[in-house]
PDB file of C-alpha atoms in Angstrom:
ATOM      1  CA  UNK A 386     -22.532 -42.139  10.649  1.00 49.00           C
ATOM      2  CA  UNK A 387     -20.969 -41.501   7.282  1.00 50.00           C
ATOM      3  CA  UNK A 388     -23.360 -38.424   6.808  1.00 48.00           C
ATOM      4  CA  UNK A 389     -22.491 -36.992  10.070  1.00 45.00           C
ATOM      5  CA  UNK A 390     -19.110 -37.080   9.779  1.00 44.00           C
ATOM      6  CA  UNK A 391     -19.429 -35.400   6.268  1.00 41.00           C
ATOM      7  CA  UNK A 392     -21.174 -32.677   7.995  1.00 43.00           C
ATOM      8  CA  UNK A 393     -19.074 -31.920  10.669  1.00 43.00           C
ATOM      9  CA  UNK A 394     -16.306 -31.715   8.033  1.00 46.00           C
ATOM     10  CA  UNK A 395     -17.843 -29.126   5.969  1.00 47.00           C
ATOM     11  CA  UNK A 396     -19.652 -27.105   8.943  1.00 50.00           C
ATOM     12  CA  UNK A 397     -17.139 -27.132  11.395  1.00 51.00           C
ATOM     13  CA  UNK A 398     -13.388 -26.458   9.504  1.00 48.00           C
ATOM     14  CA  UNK A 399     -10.364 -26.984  12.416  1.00 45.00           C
ATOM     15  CA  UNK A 400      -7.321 -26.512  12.590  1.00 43.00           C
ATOM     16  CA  UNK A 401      -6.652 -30.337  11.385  1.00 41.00           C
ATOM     17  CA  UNK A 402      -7.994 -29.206   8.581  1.00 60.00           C
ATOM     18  CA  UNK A 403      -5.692 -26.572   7.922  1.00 70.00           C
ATOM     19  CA  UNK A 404      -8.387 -23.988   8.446  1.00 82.00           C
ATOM     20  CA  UNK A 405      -7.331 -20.351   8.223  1.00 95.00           C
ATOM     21  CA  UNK A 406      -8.671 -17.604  10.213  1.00 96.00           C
ATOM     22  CA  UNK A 407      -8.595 -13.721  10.196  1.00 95.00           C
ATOM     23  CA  UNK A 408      -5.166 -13.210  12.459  1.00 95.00           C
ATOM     24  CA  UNK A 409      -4.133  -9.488  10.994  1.00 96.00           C
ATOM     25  CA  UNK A 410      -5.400  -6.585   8.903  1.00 96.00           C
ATOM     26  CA  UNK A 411      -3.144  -4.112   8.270  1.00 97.00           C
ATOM     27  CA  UNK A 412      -4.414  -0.993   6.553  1.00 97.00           C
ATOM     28  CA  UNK A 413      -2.274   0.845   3.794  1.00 97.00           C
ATOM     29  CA  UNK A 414       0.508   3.303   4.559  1.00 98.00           C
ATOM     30  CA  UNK A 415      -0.950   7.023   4.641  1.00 98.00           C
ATOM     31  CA  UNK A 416       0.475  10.052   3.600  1.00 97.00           C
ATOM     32  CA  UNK A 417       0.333  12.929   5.697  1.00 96.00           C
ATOM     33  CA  UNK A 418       2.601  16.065   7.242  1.00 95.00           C
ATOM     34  CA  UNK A 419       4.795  16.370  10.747  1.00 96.00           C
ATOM     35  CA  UNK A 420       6.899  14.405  12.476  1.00 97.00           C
ATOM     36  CA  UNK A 421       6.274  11.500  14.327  1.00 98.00           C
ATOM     37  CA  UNK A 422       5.286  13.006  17.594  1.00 97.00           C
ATOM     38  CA  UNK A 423       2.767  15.292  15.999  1.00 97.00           C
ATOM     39  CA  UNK A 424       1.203  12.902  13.833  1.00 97.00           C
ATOM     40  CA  UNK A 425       0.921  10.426  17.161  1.00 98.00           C
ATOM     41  CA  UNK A 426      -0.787  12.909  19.135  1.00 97.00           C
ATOM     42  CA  UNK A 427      -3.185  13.724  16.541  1.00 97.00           C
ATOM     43  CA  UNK A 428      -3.873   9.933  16.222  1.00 97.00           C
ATOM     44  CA  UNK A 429      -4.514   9.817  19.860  1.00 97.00           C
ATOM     45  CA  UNK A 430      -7.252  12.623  19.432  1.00 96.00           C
ATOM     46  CA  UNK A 431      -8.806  10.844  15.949  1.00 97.00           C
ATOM     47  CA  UNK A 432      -9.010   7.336  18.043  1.00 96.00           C
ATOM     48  CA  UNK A 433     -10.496   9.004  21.184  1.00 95.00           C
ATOM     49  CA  UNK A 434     -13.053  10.570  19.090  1.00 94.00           C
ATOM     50  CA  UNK A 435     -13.722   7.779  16.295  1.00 93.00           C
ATOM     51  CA  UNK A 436     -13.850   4.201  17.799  1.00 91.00           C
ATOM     52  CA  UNK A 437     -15.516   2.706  21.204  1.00 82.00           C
ATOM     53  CA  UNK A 438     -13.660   0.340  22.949  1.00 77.00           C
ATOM     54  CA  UNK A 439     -16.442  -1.960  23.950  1.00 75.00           C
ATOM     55  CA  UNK A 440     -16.656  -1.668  27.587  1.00 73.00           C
ATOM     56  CA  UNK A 441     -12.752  -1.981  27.746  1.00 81.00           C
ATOM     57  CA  UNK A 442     -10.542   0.488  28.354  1.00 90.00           C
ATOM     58  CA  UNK A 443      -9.702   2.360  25.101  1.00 94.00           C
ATOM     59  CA  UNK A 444      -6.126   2.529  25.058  1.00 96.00           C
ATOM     60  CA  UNK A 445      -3.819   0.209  26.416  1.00 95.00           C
ATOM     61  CA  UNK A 446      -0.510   1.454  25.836  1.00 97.00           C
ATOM     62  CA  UNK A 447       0.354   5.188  23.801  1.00 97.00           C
ATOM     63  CA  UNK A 448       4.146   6.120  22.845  1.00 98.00           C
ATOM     64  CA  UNK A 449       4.315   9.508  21.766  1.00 97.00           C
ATOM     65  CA  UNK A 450       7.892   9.333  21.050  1.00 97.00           C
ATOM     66  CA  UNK A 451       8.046   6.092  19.093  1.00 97.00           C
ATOM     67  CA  UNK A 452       5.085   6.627  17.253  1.00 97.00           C
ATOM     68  CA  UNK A 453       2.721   4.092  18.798  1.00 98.00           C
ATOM     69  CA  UNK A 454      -0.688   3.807  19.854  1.00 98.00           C
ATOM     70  CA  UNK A 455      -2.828   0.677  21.144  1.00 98.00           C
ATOM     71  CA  UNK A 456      -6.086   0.552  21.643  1.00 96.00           C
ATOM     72  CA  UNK A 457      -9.066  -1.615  22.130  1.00 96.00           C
ATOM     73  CA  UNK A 458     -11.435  -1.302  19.050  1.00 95.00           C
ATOM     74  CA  UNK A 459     -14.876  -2.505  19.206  1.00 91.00           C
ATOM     75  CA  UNK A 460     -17.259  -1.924  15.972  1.00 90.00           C
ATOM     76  CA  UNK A 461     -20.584  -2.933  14.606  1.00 85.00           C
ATOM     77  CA  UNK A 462     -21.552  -3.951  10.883  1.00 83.00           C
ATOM     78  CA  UNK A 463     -24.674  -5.038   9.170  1.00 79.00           C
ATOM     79  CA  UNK A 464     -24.523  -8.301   7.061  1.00 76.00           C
ATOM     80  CA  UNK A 465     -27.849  -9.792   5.425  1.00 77.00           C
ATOM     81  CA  UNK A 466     -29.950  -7.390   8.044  1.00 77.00           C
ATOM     82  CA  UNK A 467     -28.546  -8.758  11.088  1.00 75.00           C
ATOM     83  CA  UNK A 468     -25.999  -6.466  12.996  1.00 80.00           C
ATOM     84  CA  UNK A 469     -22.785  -8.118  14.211  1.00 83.00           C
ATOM     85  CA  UNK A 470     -19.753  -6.719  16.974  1.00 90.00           C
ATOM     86  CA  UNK A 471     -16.544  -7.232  16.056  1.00 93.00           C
ATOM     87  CA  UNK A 472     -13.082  -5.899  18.100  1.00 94.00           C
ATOM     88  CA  UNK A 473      -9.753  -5.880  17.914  1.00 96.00           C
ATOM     89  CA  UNK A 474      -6.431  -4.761  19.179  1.00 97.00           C
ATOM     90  CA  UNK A 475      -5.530  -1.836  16.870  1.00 97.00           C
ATOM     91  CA  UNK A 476      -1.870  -0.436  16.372  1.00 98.00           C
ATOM     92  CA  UNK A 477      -1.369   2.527  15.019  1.00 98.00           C
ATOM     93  CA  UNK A 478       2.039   2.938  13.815  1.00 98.00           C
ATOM     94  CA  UNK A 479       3.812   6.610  12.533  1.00 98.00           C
ATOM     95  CA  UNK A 480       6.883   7.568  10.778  1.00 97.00           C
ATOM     96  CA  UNK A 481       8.040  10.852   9.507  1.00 97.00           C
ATOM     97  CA  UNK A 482       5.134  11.735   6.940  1.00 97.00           C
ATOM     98  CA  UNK A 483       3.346   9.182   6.930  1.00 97.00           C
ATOM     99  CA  UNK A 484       1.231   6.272   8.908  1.00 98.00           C
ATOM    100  CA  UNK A 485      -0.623   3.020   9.291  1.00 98.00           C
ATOM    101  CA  UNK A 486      -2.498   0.690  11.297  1.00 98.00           C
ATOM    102  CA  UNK A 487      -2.756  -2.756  11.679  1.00 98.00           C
ATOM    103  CA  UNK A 488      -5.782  -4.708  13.362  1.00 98.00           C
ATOM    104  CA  UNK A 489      -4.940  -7.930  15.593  1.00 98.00           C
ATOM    105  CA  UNK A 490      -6.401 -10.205  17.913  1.00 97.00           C
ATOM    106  CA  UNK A 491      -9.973  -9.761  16.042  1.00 96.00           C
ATOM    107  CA  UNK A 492     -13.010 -11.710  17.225  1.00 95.00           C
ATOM    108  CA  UNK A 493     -16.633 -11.519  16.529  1.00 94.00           C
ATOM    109  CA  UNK A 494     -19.353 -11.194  18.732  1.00 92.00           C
ATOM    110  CA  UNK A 495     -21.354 -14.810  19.353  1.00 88.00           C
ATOM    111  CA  UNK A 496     -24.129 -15.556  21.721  1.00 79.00           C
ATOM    112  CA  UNK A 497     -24.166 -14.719  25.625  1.00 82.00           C
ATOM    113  CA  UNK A 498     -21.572 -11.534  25.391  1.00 82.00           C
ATOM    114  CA  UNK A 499     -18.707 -14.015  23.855  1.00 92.00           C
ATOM    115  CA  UNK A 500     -16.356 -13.684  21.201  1.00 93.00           C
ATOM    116  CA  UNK A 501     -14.402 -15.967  19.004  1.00 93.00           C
ATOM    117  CA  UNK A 502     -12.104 -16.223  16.303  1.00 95.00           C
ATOM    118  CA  UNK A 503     -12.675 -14.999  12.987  1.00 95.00           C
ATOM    119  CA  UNK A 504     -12.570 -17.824  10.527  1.00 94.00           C
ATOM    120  CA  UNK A 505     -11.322 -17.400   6.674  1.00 95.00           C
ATOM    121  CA  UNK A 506     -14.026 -20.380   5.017  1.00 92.00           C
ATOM    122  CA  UNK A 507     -16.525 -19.862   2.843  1.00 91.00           C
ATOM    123  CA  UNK A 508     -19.906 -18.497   4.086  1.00 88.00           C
ATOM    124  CA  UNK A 509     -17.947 -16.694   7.649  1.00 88.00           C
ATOM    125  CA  UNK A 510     -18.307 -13.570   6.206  1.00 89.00           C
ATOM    126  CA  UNK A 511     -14.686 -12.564   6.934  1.00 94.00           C
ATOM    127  CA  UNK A 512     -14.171  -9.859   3.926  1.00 94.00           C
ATOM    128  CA  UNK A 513     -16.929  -7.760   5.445  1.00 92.00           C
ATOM    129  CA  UNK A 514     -15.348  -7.903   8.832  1.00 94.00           C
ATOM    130  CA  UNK A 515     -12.312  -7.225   7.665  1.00 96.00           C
ATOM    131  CA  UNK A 516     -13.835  -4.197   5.197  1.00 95.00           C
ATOM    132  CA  UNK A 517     -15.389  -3.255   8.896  1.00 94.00           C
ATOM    133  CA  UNK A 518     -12.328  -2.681  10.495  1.00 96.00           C
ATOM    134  CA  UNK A 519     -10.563  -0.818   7.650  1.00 97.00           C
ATOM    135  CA  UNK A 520     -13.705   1.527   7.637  1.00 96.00           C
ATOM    136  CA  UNK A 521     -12.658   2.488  11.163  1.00 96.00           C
ATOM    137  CA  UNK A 522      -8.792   2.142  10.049  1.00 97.00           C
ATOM    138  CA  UNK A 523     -10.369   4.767   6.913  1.00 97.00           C
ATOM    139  CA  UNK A 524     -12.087   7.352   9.610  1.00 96.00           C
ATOM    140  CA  UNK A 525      -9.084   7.661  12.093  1.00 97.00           C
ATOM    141  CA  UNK A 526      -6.645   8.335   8.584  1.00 98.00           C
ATOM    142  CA  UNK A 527      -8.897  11.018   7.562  1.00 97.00           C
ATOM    143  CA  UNK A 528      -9.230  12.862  10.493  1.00 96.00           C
ATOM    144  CA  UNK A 529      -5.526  12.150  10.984  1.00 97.00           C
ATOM    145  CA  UNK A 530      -4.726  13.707   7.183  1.00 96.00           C
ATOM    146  CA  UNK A 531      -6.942  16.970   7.692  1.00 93.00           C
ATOM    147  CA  UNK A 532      -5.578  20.295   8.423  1.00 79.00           C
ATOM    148  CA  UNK A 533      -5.703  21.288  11.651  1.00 63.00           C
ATOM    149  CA  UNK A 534      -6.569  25.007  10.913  1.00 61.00           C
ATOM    150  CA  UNK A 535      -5.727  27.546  13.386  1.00 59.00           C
ATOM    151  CA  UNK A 536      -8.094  29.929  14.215  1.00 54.00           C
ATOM    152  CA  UNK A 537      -6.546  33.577  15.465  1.00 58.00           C
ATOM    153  CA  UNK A 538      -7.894  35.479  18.251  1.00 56.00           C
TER     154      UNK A 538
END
């Protein structure tokens, strides 16, 4: 009974326990050009053609004016050979010259099509799903950051 119990304790961390999991990534703040609407609408263009939403509908709410963008981010990752799903709610956020984006609500992929909470122990391999979703976070910036060149007719 004693070993059991010891097991349970080290395999399965709750919240008794004080066990910390993966609530929030927020990527750094990006420099760029344009005011808020046009760096918005350029985001909506870099999400559209960077992430997948999983089945879901991409975005869920987009506010041009304020500078906000939500949408459903779904992306895969290879850890010791074995690919894994992860999504999240992504934000992007803009100001005047500049931008970031912050990652909520994240879950990985477990058997039969569910998901569950990301959990911040030992062994859960949370810094690679975190490093996941600032490798999409990375993709949307740059395509956000390049020059839009006009070409002249």
């Amino acid at each position: 009974m004693k070993y059991a119990s010891l097991v349970l304790a080290l395999f399965l961390p709750s919240t008794v326990m004080g066990a910390e999991y993966l609530e929030e990534a927020e990527t750094e703040v990006y420099q760029t050009t344009g005011t808020v609407k046009e760096i918005t609408q350029k985001a909506k263009t870099c999400i559209a053609q960077t992430i997948s939403a999983g089945g879901a509908d991409l975005f869920l709410d987009v506010n041009i004016d304020s500078g906000t963008i939500t949408a459903n981010c779904s992306t895969s990752y290879t850890s010791m050979l074995v690919g894994h799903t992860v999504k999240s709610k992504m934000t992007f956020l803009a100001k005047e010259n500049r931008f970031r984006m912050r990652h909520m609500n994240i879950e990985e992929a477990i058997e039969n099509g569910e998901f569950t909470r990301v959990g911040k122990w030992a062994g859960s391999g949370w810094k690679t799903i975190q490093k996941s979703l600032f490798d999409v976070s990375g993709k949307i910036a740059k395509c956000v950051q390049a020059d839009s060149k006009k070409e002249e007719w």
